[in-house]
Tab-separated table of C-alpha atoms and ligand atoms in Angstrom:
chain	number	residue	atom	x	y	z
A	48	MET	CA	0.731	-0.389	0.484
A	49	TYR	CA	0.965	3.886	-0.698
A	50	ASP	CA	0.271	6.347	1.025
A	51	LEU	CA	-1.556	9.397	0.325
A	52	ILE	CA	-0.986	12.758	1.445
A	53	ASN	CA	-2.567	15.643	0.931
A	54	PRO	CA	-0.076	18.715	-0.328
A	55	ALA	CA	-1.945	21.278	0.970
A	56	THR	CA	-2.127	19.266	4.917
A	57	GLY	CA	1.061	17.198	5.111
A	58	ALA	CA	-0.893	15.045	6.192
A	59	VAL	CA	-2.297	10.490	5.209
A	60	PHE	CA	-5.906	10.661	3.717
A	61	ARG	CA	-5.410	7.682	1.856
A	62	SER	CA	-3.670	4.482	0.671
A	63	VAL	CA	-3.757	2.416	-2.616
A	64	GLU	CA	-2.609	-0.816	-3.862
A	65	MET	CA	0.604	0.179	-6.163
A	66	THR	CA	0.140	-2.603	-8.781
A	67	SER	CA	2.904	-5.074	-9.369
A	68	ALA	CA	5.147	-6.575	-12.850
A	69	GLU	CA	2.615	-9.179	-13.057
A	70	GLY	CA	-0.293	-7.167	-12.048
A	71	VAL	CA	0.698	-5.617	-15.298
A	72	ASP	CA	1.604	-7.848	-17.594
A	73	ASP	CA	-2.935	-9.351	-16.373
A	74	ALA	CA	-3.740	-6.021	-18.014
A	75	VAL	CA	-1.709	-5.663	-20.822
A	76	ALA	CA	-2.795	-9.043	-21.440
A	77	ARG	CA	-6.754	-8.102	-20.516
A	78	ALA	CA	-6.820	-5.342	-22.755
A	79	ARG	CA	-4.936	-7.214	-26.250
A	80	GLU	CA	-7.389	-9.564	-26.167
A	81	ALA	CA	-10.388	-6.212	-25.706
A	82	PHE	CA	-8.582	-4.884	-28.739
A	83	PRO	CA	-10.394	-7.277	-31.834
A	84	ALA	CA	-13.788	-6.503	-30.504
A	85	TRP	CA	-12.943	-2.323	-29.934
A	86	ARG	CA	-10.885	-2.230	-33.546
A	87	ASP	CA	-13.710	-3.948	-34.794
A	88	LEU	CA	-16.709	-2.295	-33.191
A	89	ALA	CA	-18.770	0.525	-35.955
A	90	PRO	CA	-17.366	3.383	-36.447
A	91	ALA	CA	-20.512	5.318	-34.611
A	92	ASP	CA	-20.423	2.996	-32.099
A	93	ARG	CA	-17.247	3.813	-31.578
A	94	ALA	CA	-17.852	7.949	-31.535
A	95	ARG	CA	-20.756	7.184	-29.026
A	96	LEU	CA	-19.201	5.525	-26.642
A	97	LEU	CA	-16.294	8.623	-26.662
A	98	ARG	CA	-19.422	10.997	-26.232
A	99	ARG	CA	-21.454	9.414	-23.452
A	100	PHE	CA	-18.250	9.131	-22.338
A	101	ALA	CA	-17.799	12.888	-22.138
A	102	ASP	CA	-21.085	12.646	-21.505
A	103	LEU	CA	-20.246	11.384	-17.893
A	104	VAL	CA	-17.129	13.063	-16.869
A	105	GLU	CA	-19.559	15.825	-17.235
A	106	ALA	CA	-22.210	14.713	-14.957
A	107	HIS	CA	-18.961	13.888	-12.252
A	108	SER	CA	-17.089	16.893	-12.821
A	109	GLU	CA	-17.545	18.845	-9.568
A	110	GLU	CA	-16.528	15.067	-7.621
A	111	LEU	CA	-13.249	14.843	-10.206
A	112	ALA	CA	-12.794	18.196	-8.746
A	113	ARG	CA	-12.343	18.009	-5.357
A	114	ILE	CA	-10.415	14.601	-5.518
A	115	GLU	CA	-7.893	16.917	-6.932
A	116	VAL	CA	-7.904	19.493	-4.987
A	117	GLU	CA	-7.694	16.754	-2.243
A	118	ASN	CA	-5.351	14.435	-4.428
A	119	ALA	CA	-2.910	16.632	-6.270
A	120	GLY	CA	-3.635	20.330	-4.130
A	121	HIS	CA	-4.809	22.033	-7.286
A	122	THR	CA	-7.148	25.084	-6.592
A	123	ILE	CA	-11.076	24.056	-6.659
A	124	SER	CA	-11.011	26.736	-9.727
A	125	ASN	CA	-8.383	25.284	-11.488
A	126	ALA	CA	-9.866	21.723	-10.759
A	127	ARG	CA	-12.908	21.717	-12.221
A	128	TRP	CA	-11.015	23.658	-15.377
A	129	GLU	CA	-9.022	20.251	-15.370
A	130	ALA	CA	-12.258	17.865	-15.533
A	131	GLY	CA	-13.871	19.965	-17.975
A	132	ASN	CA	-10.315	20.042	-20.228
A	133	VAL	CA	-10.961	15.724	-19.961
A	134	ARG	CA	-15.079	16.022	-21.512
A	135	ASP	CA	-13.275	18.023	-23.818
A	136	VAL	CA	-10.707	16.160	-25.442
A	137	LEU	CA	-13.105	13.234	-25.517
A	138	THR	CA	-16.039	14.644	-27.168
A	139	TYR	CA	-12.796	16.219	-29.248
A	140	TYR	CA	-11.999	12.338	-30.436
A	141	SER	CA	-15.088	11.129	-30.686
A	142	ALA	CA	-15.084	13.153	-33.655
A	143	ALA	CA	-12.680	11.330	-35.039
A	144	PRO	CA	-13.253	7.247	-35.204
A	145	GLU	CA	-16.244	8.614	-38.611
A	146	ARG	CA	-13.123	10.407	-39.925
A	147	LEU	CA	-9.893	8.066	-39.900
A	148	PHE	CA	-9.973	8.862	-43.083
A	149	GLY	CA	-6.524	6.973	-45.870
A	150	ARG	CA	-5.854	8.522	-49.509
A	151	GLN	CA	-6.157	7.120	-52.274
A	152	ILE	CA	-3.174	7.462	-54.508
A	153	PRO	CA	-2.211	7.535	-58.740
A	154	VAL	CA	-0.580	4.789	-59.804
A	155	ALA	CA	0.501	2.807	-62.450
A	156	GLY	CA	-1.824	-0.298	-63.298
A	157	GLY	CA	-3.904	-0.383	-60.322
A	158	LEU	CA	-5.891	1.078	-57.356
A	159	ASP	CA	-4.435	2.743	-54.797
A	160	LEU	CA	-5.213	2.479	-51.055
A	161	THR	CA	-3.630	3.899	-47.409
A	162	VAL	CA	-5.539	3.049	-44.242
A	163	ALA	CA	-5.375	4.187	-41.050
A	164	GLU	CA	-4.993	0.619	-38.834
A	165	PRO	CA	-4.944	1.518	-34.686
A	166	LEU	CA	-1.607	0.499	-33.034
A	167	GLY	CA	-2.619	-2.223	-30.586
A	168	VAL	CA	-2.398	-1.678	-26.338
A	169	VAL	CA	-1.159	1.285	-26.345
A	170	GLY	CA	0.277	2.453	-23.009
A	171	VAL	CA	-0.110	6.181	-21.459
A	172	ILE	CA	2.313	6.771	-18.343
A	173	VAL	CA	1.202	9.917	-16.951
A	174	PRO	CA	2.690	12.078	-14.538
A	175	TRP	CA	1.419	14.535	-11.521
A	176	ASN	CA	1.327	18.328	-12.410
A	177	PHE	CA	-2.149	17.868	-14.272
A	178	PRO	CA	-3.855	14.600	-13.797
A	179	MET	CA	-6.241	14.432	-15.336
A	180	PRO	CA	-5.872	16.755	-18.833
A	181	ILE	CA	-3.108	14.579	-18.935
A	182	ALA	CA	-4.199	11.378	-18.898
A	183	ALA	CA	-6.865	12.556	-20.836
A	184	TRP	CA	-4.820	13.469	-24.213
A	185	GLY	CA	-3.201	9.885	-24.434
A	186	PHE	CA	-5.998	7.615	-23.973
A	187	ALA	CA	-8.701	9.897	-26.197
A	188	PRO	CA	-6.836	9.451	-29.117
A	189	ALA	CA	-5.519	6.465	-28.425
A	190	LEU	CA	-9.239	4.773	-28.567
A	191	ALA	CA	-10.955	7.430	-30.813
A	192	ALA	CA	-8.318	5.105	-32.929
A	193	GLY	CA	-9.675	2.225	-31.635
A	194	ASN	CA	-6.560	1.151	-30.057
A	195	THR	CA	-6.903	-0.157	-25.847
A	196	VAL	CA	-4.942	1.812	-23.654
A	197	VAL	CA	-3.108	0.770	-19.950
A	198	LEU	CA	-2.054	3.723	-18.253
A	199	LYS	CA	-0.432	4.091	-15.253
A	200	PRO	CA	-0.600	7.964	-12.776
A	201	ALA	CA	2.276	9.170	-10.717
A	202	GLU	CA	2.574	7.115	-8.107
A	203	THR	CA	1.347	10.349	-5.559
A	204	THR	CA	-1.758	11.317	-7.777
A	205	PRO	CA	-3.884	8.024	-9.002
A	206	LEU	CA	-7.371	8.229	-7.729
A	207	THR	CA	-8.546	10.584	-10.275
A	208	ALA	CA	-7.091	8.740	-13.259
A	209	VAL	CA	-8.685	5.209	-11.466
A	210	ARG	CA	-12.612	7.035	-11.435
A	211	LEU	CA	-11.732	8.122	-15.109
A	212	ALA	CA	-11.223	4.433	-16.122
A	213	GLU	CA	-14.555	3.581	-13.335
A	214	ILE	CA	-16.546	6.446	-15.404
A	215	GLY	CA	-15.384	4.940	-18.821
A	216	LEU	CA	-16.963	1.755	-17.430
A	217	GLU	CA	-19.854	3.350	-17.203
A	218	ALA	CA	-20.239	4.490	-19.374
A	219	GLY	CA	-19.852	1.447	-21.725
A	220	LEU	CA	-16.489	1.438	-22.936
A	221	PRO	CA	-16.563	-2.876	-22.662
A	222	GLU	CA	-14.075	-4.255	-20.392
A	223	GLY	CA	-9.783	-4.561	-20.574
A	224	VAL	CA	-10.689	-0.297	-23.228
A	225	LEU	CA	-9.550	1.141	-21.213
A	226	GLN	CA	-7.659	0.056	-17.266
A	227	VAL	CA	-5.610	2.458	-15.318
A	228	VAL	CA	-2.756	0.387	-13.690
A	229	PRO	CA	-2.147	2.617	-9.810
A	230	GLY	CA	1.986	1.503	-9.119
A	231	PHE	CA	5.494	2.506	-9.262
A	232	GLY	CA	7.371	4.269	-12.052
A	233	PRO	CA	11.045	1.367	-11.745
A	234	GLU	CA	8.512	-1.329	-11.323
A	235	ALA	CA	4.613	-1.532	-12.651
A	236	GLY	CA	6.161	1.934	-15.947
A	237	ALA	CA	9.082	0.386	-16.748
A	238	ARG	CA	7.316	-2.728	-17.543
A	239	LEU	CA	4.827	-1.229	-19.125
A	240	VAL	CA	7.392	0.437	-21.668
A	241	GLU	CA	9.328	-2.875	-22.106
A	242	HIS	CA	6.092	-5.465	-22.111
A	243	PRO	CA	6.658	-6.547	-25.909
A	244	ASP	CA	2.247	-6.467	-25.905
A	245	VAL	CA	2.787	-2.607	-25.748
A	246	ARG	CA	2.524	-1.427	-29.119
A	247	LYS	CA	3.048	2.015	-28.049
A	248	ILE	CA	3.720	4.370	-24.772
A	249	VAL	CA	2.746	7.767	-24.553
A	250	PHE	CA	5.315	9.266	-21.808
A	251	THR	CA	5.197	12.778	-20.618
A	252	GLY	CA	7.460	13.393	-17.360
A	253	SER	CA	11.359	14.809	-16.985
A	254	SER	CA	13.497	15.002	-19.626
A	255	LYS	CA	16.153	12.417	-17.779
A	256	VAL	CA	13.257	9.267	-16.900
A	257	GLY	CA	11.656	9.992	-20.994
A	258	GLN	CA	15.064	9.148	-22.037
A	259	ALA	CA	15.531	6.294	-20.094
A	260	VAL	CA	11.626	5.221	-21.616
A	261	MET	CA	12.538	5.952	-25.362
A	262	ALA	CA	16.143	3.723	-24.600
A	263	GLN	CA	14.188	1.313	-24.028
A	264	CYS	CA	11.435	1.875	-26.222
A	265	ALA	CA	14.199	1.825	-28.876
A	266	ALA	CA	14.874	-2.340	-27.815
A	267	ARG	CA	11.954	-2.567	-29.855
A	268	VAL	CA	11.309	-0.168	-31.889
A	269	LYS	CA	7.883	0.406	-29.980
A	270	ARG	CA	6.382	4.192	-30.712
A	271	VAL	CA	6.835	6.794	-28.807
A	272	THR	CA	5.390	10.323	-27.449
A	273	LEU	CA	7.559	12.283	-24.885
A	274	GLU	CA	6.169	14.899	-23.790
A	275	LEU	CA	8.975	16.014	-21.347
A	276	GLY	CA	10.700	19.584	-19.495
A	277	GLY	CA	10.542	23.632	-20.345
A	278	LYS	CA	11.449	26.514	-19.618
A	279	SER	CA	10.061	28.749	-22.033
A	280	PRO	CA	10.793	32.149	-22.207
A	281	ASN	CA	8.394	35.443	-21.889
A	282	ILE	CA	9.140	37.647	-24.526
A	283	VAL	CA	8.338	41.464	-23.622
A	284	PHE	CA	9.387	44.510	-25.998
A	285	ALA	CA	8.666	48.096	-25.514
A	286	ASP	CA	5.421	48.095	-27.386
A	287	ALA	CA	3.502	45.860	-26.160
A	288	ASP	CA	0.606	46.431	-23.600
A	289	ILE	CA	2.988	46.564	-21.494
A	290	GLU	CA	0.726	46.409	-17.838
A	291	LYS	CA	-1.528	43.409	-19.831
A	292	ALA	CA	1.807	42.113	-20.227
A	293	ALA	CA	2.815	42.390	-17.028
A	294	ALA	CA	-0.678	41.740	-15.091
A	295	SER	CA	-0.415	38.300	-16.894
A	296	ALA	CA	2.810	37.307	-16.520
A	297	PRO	CA	2.137	35.849	-13.001
A	298	TYR	CA	-0.524	33.410	-13.895
A	299	GLY	CA	2.304	32.526	-17.178
A	300	VAL	CA	4.312	31.350	-14.035
A	301	PHE	CA	2.674	30.994	-10.506
A	302	ASP	CA	-0.713	28.704	-12.161
A	303	ASN	CA	-0.329	25.826	-10.564
A	304	ALA	CA	2.381	26.390	-8.523
A	305	GLY	CA	4.200	26.504	-10.975
A	306	GLN	CA	4.789	22.989	-11.971
A	307	ASP	CA	3.839	23.084	-15.268
A	308	CYS	CA	5.907	22.790	-18.494
A	309	CYS	CA	4.864	25.949	-20.346
A	310	ALA	CA	5.632	27.835	-17.665
A	311	ARG	CA	6.848	30.752	-18.839
A	312	SER	CA	9.726	31.340	-16.035
A	313	ARG	CA	11.699	33.019	-18.217
A	314	ILE	CA	10.727	36.596	-18.765
A	315	TYR	CA	12.784	38.642	-20.840
A	316	VAL	CA	11.663	42.806	-21.402
A	317	GLU	CA	13.029	45.054	-23.465
A	318	ALA	CA	15.725	47.338	-20.975
A	319	SER	CA	13.081	50.306	-21.976
A	320	ALA	CA	10.497	49.508	-20.296
A	321	TYR	CA	11.959	46.949	-17.777
A	322	ASN	CA	11.399	49.397	-15.577
A	323	GLU	CA	7.780	50.122	-16.168
A	324	PHE	CA	7.113	46.866	-16.861
A	325	MET	CA	8.374	45.324	-13.416
A	326	ASP	CA	6.218	47.779	-11.306
A	327	HIS	CA	3.522	46.550	-12.593
A	328	PHE	CA	4.822	42.721	-12.854
A	329	LEU	CA	6.045	42.673	-8.706
A	330	ASN	CA	2.293	44.597	-7.692
A	331	ALA	CA	-0.037	42.354	-10.437
A	332	CYS	CA	2.395	39.041	-8.351
A	333	ARG	CA	1.103	40.703	-5.306
A	334	GLY	CA	-1.806	40.259	-5.237
A	335	VAL	CA	-1.338	36.724	-6.763
A	336	VAL	CA	-4.486	34.542	-4.071
A	337	VAL	CA	-1.832	32.036	-3.020
A	338	GLY	CA	-4.704	29.658	0.564
A	339	ASP	CA	-8.090	27.566	0.798
A	340	LEU	CA	-7.631	25.372	-2.319
A	341	LEU	CA	-11.638	25.671	-1.814
A	342	ASP	CA	-12.259	29.000	-2.629
A	343	GLU	CA	-12.528	29.713	-5.523
A	344	LYS	CA	-10.755	32.742	-5.944
A	345	THR	CA	-8.227	31.982	-4.755
A	346	GLU	CA	-4.992	31.584	-7.664
A	347	MET	CA	-2.297	29.549	-6.034
A	348	GLY	CA	-2.229	26.446	-3.568
A	349	PRO	CA	0.894	24.072	-2.617
A	350	LEU	CA	3.656	21.907	-4.643
A	351	ILE	CA	3.072	18.099	-4.912
A	352	SER	CA	5.418	17.150	-2.131
A	353	ALA	CA	8.023	17.814	0.253
A	354	ALA	CA	10.950	16.679	-1.799
A	355	GLN	CA	9.174	19.057	-4.658
A	356	HIS	CA	9.279	21.762	-1.488
A	357	GLU	CA	12.362	20.337	-1.392
A	358	ARG	CA	14.301	21.691	-4.393
A	359	VAL	CA	11.921	23.892	-5.544
A	360	SER	CA	13.448	25.509	-1.542
A	361	GLY	CA	17.290	24.400	-3.258
A	362	PHE	CA	17.413	26.310	-6.312
A	363	VAL	CA	15.946	29.266	-4.323
A	364	SER	CA	18.832	29.071	-2.187
A	365	ARG	CA	21.345	28.273	-4.134
A	366	VAL	CA	19.996	32.625	-5.662
A	367	PRO	CA	22.613	35.328	-3.515
A	368	ALA	CA	19.992	37.213	-1.297
A	369	GLU	CA	20.009	40.508	-3.225
A	370	ARG	CA	18.832	38.928	-6.760
A	371	ILE	CA	15.869	37.792	-4.636
A	372	ALA	CA	13.235	41.280	-5.610
A	373	TYR	CA	10.190	39.702	-4.084
A	374	GLN	CA	8.346	36.529	-1.665
A	375	GLY	CA	4.771	36.181	-1.752
A	376	GLU	CA	3.364	34.495	1.362
A	377	VAL	CA	2.555	31.558	1.961
A	378	PRO	CA	-0.235	29.930	4.711
A	379	GLY	CA	1.981	28.040	7.270
A	380	GLY	CA	1.689	25.042	9.244
A	381	ALA	CA	2.192	21.448	7.587
A	382	GLY	CA	1.921	21.497	3.474
A	383	PHE	CA	4.162	21.619	0.586
A	384	TRP	CA	3.297	25.131	0.749
A	385	PHE	CA	6.271	27.809	-1.521
A	386	PRO	CA	6.456	30.935	-2.527
A	387	PRO	CA	5.658	33.253	-5.191
A	388	THR	CA	9.368	33.983	-5.501
A	389	VAL	CA	10.951	36.867	-8.393
A	390	VAL	CA	14.871	36.712	-8.874
A	391	THR	CA	16.174	39.571	-10.689
A	392	ASP	CA	19.625	40.376	-11.981
A	393	VAL	CA	20.761	36.771	-13.668
A	394	ALA	CA	23.436	35.392	-15.807
A	395	PRO	CA	22.495	33.062	-18.571
A	396	GLY	CA	24.629	30.805	-17.205
A	397	ASP	CA	22.950	30.182	-14.332
A	398	GLU	CA	20.966	27.561	-12.449
A	399	ILE	CA	18.077	29.321	-12.515
A	400	GLN	CA	17.792	30.378	-15.394
A	401	CYS	CA	18.663	27.336	-17.399
A	402	GLU	CA	17.091	24.535	-14.672
A	403	GLU	CA	13.707	23.605	-14.598
A	404	VAL	CA	12.186	24.569	-11.392
A	405	PHE	CA	9.014	23.140	-11.786
A	406	GLY	CA	7.824	25.643	-8.896
A	407	PRO	CA	6.839	29.204	-7.891
A	408	VAL	CA	9.792	31.238	-9.042
A	409	VAL	CA	10.452	33.226	-11.917
A	410	THR	CA	13.488	35.552	-13.702
A	411	VAL	CA	13.682	38.781	-14.747
A	412	THR	CA	16.263	39.869	-17.716
A	413	PRO	CA	16.005	42.382	-19.730
A	414	PHE	CA	17.544	43.002	-23.199
A	415	PHE	CA	18.768	45.501	-25.805
A	416	SER	CA	17.358	44.242	-28.890
A	417	GLU	CA	15.553	41.191	-30.719
A	418	GLU	CA	18.964	39.525	-31.821
A	419	GLN	CA	20.536	39.049	-28.376
A	420	LEU	CA	16.932	38.425	-27.100
A	421	ILE	CA	16.680	35.393	-29.569
A	422	GLU	CA	19.309	33.865	-28.444
A	423	LEU	CA	18.622	33.804	-25.044
A	424	ALA	CA	16.230	32.444	-25.743
A	425	ASN	CA	17.211	29.416	-27.514
A	426	LEU	CA	19.507	29.000	-25.059
A	427	THR	CA	17.811	26.041	-22.681
A	428	ARG	CA	17.899	22.706	-23.764
A	429	TYR	CA	14.161	23.053	-23.600
A	430	GLY	CA	11.899	23.633	-25.755
A	431	LEU	CA	8.114	23.950	-25.447
A	432	SER	CA	6.652	27.623	-25.196
A	433	GLY	CA	7.485	30.810	-25.536
A	434	SER	CA	5.180	34.051	-25.123
A	435	ILE	CA	5.649	37.415	-27.154
A	436	TRP	CA	4.504	40.754	-26.142
A	437	SER	CA	3.946	43.391	-28.891
A	438	ARG	CA	1.886	45.327	-31.175
A	439	ASP	CA	4.194	45.042	-33.799
A	440	LEU	CA	2.510	42.232	-35.372
A	441	SER	CA	5.896	41.103	-38.124
A	442	ARG	CA	7.884	41.491	-35.706
A	443	ALA	CA	5.717	39.129	-33.264
A	444	LEU	CA	5.778	36.911	-35.761
A	445	ARG	CA	9.364	36.986	-36.185
A	446	VAL	CA	10.627	35.784	-33.657
A	447	SER	CA	7.249	33.485	-33.114
A	448	ARG	CA	8.858	31.533	-36.105
A	449	ALA	CA	13.131	32.300	-34.392
A	450	VAL	CA	11.947	30.932	-30.898
A	451	GLN	CA	13.056	27.131	-30.757
A	452	ALA	CA	9.752	25.922	-29.061
A	453	GLY	CA	6.663	24.155	-30.243
A	454	ASN	CA	3.620	26.570	-28.803
A	455	LEU	CA	3.873	30.224	-29.116
A	456	SER	CA	1.410	32.689	-27.918
A	457	VAL	CA	1.819	35.905	-29.475
A	458	ASN	CA	0.361	39.092	-26.060
A	459	SER	CA	-1.501	35.681	-24.840
A	460	ASN	CA	0.083	33.499	-21.623
A	461	SER	CA	-2.288	30.787	-23.731
A	462	SER	CA	-0.208	27.257	-24.748
A	463	VAL	CA	-2.703	24.745	-24.535
A	464	ARG	CA	-5.774	23.971	-26.481
A	465	TYR	CA	-7.537	20.429	-27.585
A	466	SER	CA	-7.027	21.470	-30.916
A	467	THR	CA	-4.027	22.950	-31.762
A	468	PRO	CA	-1.740	20.400	-31.294
A	469	PHE	CA	0.827	20.399	-28.203
A	470	GLY	CA	4.397	18.853	-27.958
A	471	GLY	CA	7.977	20.161	-27.969
A	472	TYR	CA	11.319	20.891	-29.463
A	473	LYS	CA	14.694	19.973	-28.632
A	474	GLN	CA	14.395	17.864	-25.293
A	475	SER	CA	11.175	19.758	-24.627
A	476	GLY	CA	9.894	15.954	-26.324
A	477	LEU	CA	8.882	14.039	-29.407
A	478	GLY	CA	5.229	13.920	-31.028
A	479	ARG	CA	2.983	15.855	-30.519
A	480	GLU	CA	-0.480	15.416	-29.002
A	481	LEU	CA	-3.787	17.376	-29.708
A	482	GLY	CA	-5.493	19.392	-32.846
A	483	PRO	CA	-6.538	16.618	-35.471
A	484	ASP	CA	-3.186	14.848	-36.018
A	485	ALA	CA	-2.519	13.514	-33.343
A	486	LEU	CA	-4.484	10.307	-34.667
A	487	ALA	CA	-0.776	9.600	-36.490
A	488	ALA	CA	0.541	8.694	-33.498
A	489	PHE	CA	-2.347	6.156	-32.103
A	490	THR	CA	-2.463	4.703	-35.902
A	491	GLU	CA	-0.062	2.877	-38.391
A	492	THR	CA	-0.222	3.244	-42.234
A	493	LYS	CA	-0.805	0.829	-44.547
A	494	ASN	CA	-0.859	1.108	-48.148
A	495	ILE	CA	-2.632	-1.423	-50.204
A	496	PHE	CA	-2.203	-2.116	-53.866
A	497	ILE	CA	-4.708	-3.370	-55.716
A	498	ALA	CA	-3.639	-4.335	-59.441
A	499	LEU	CA	-6.679	-4.466	-61.990
B	723	ADP	P1	8.144	13.662	-12.769
B	723	ADP	O1	9.556	14.431	-11.663
B	723	ADP	O2	7.346	15.017	-13.234
B	723	ADP	O3	7.375	13.256	-11.124
B	723	ADP	P2	9.262	11.496	-13.467
B	723	ADP	O4	9.192	10.921	-14.815
B	723	ADP	O5	9.596	10.968	-12.433
B	723	ADP	O6	8.776	12.725	-13.132
B	723	ADP	O7	7.107	11.055	-13.439
B	723	ADP	C1	6.675	10.478	-14.796
B	723	ADP	C2	5.994	9.271	-14.628
B	723	ADP	O8	7.407	8.572	-15.278
B	723	ADP	C3	5.099	9.165	-13.320
B	723	ADP	O9	3.985	8.167	-14.016
B	723	ADP	C4	6.472	7.799	-12.760
B	723	ADP	O10	6.306	7.460	-12.367
B	723	ADP	C5	6.735	7.618	-14.348
B	723	ADP	N1	8.095	6.427	-14.562
B	723	ADP	C6	9.113	6.827	-13.047
B	723	ADP	N2	10.343	6.030	-12.736
B	723	ADP	C7	9.838	4.866	-14.328
B	723	ADP	C8	9.989	4.352	-15.020
B	723	ADP	N3	11.958	4.210	-15.560
B	723	ADP	N4	10.000	3.186	-16.703
B	723	ADP	C9	8.193	4.451	-16.398
B	723	ADP	N5	7.862	5.291	-15.855
B	723	ADP	C10	9.214	5.501	-14.784
């Protein structure tokens, strides 16, 4: 049994049974058995089941949100959004079974067709930062394309995934089509990765584990999608709406207590606007509401665990005190609370500027030219997201094209929409999730030539 801890209080609130490697084997065997019937279900019937699943998620959204508040320390507003995102992703991909088109390609001597075929059993490995959405980004398109899924949630946050699988069954998904196996990464997760009957792994987590997963997959030429870390820039040109950019910047990095791979944790401000930006920005930081997770007005909660608190504290303790321009307040007592923290006067090679902190910590750095900015923005090994604030759209587009990252936003800090592709450049990942093309990551293209 594994004790689950409420991040806001530090208290154990429940224990869960962890799945052994043999337990994973059993789940994979059931998924394999369930596959042919699920693959062969009429497309409209598969679509209908996914829509019913979405409807039941909607009906249970408050329950799911409250589970996440207790298990992951999310604010109730965020957790409601996350349950809604699961509903939306299921609804979006419920349209896919009837639109999984192949092509007819002109060839000599016959007729040529392509068919998109499901892979079989797909393993989805989920981290603790957004347990519900990241699970759905894997299982919804995988199921829509006709695969069966075995999903391993993070050790610390299995509860919403377990509940989602139950809701799926209630909606009418056949047994074995979507299974959740709570378990330890190096045991249950590793077994999914090495299991010969698992045809594809969707992994979201740290770059270190992601690299190991990719190496394991290579041994079997197993398909793999990776969503890893980030150290995303938030770029503010002097001609931007400075007040708006500054007001939104805290939420671009402190949301989910900074435990977001898209967190805009490096702010770059054109030097001539730096002081004006900082005035508005620090003001906005003071306004971030940290506290009671069940209060709808709360904007930031605790970190996930004591270990994460220690990690984030370590990063901040290594920053010279005079460079900490602001540190907010958090509830006292137990729980893994860490205050919103702003660091200035950093050099490009500083640890705090290069490494993913995964906590509510942001650096602010002035820049003097577009050329210098692009160099700074591309310095890290990551390339997931970024924002560009400017009223000059030509420049905003030019810089969007120059920043090596998968998800750029202009005059906005939002990265994720279920209908648009999401994923990283460089060491932030491999492949894309969400959007119209995600099905391609869960199918093989078969080419059939018919001689006439
Ligand atoms: P984080 O730093 O977000 O915890 P991890 O990469 O450690 O990131 O964990 C992400 C997911 O990967 C979790 O579900 C975890 O249990 C799983 N995991 C950890 N180690 C392994 C492994 N060796 N093989 C497969 N999955 C793993």
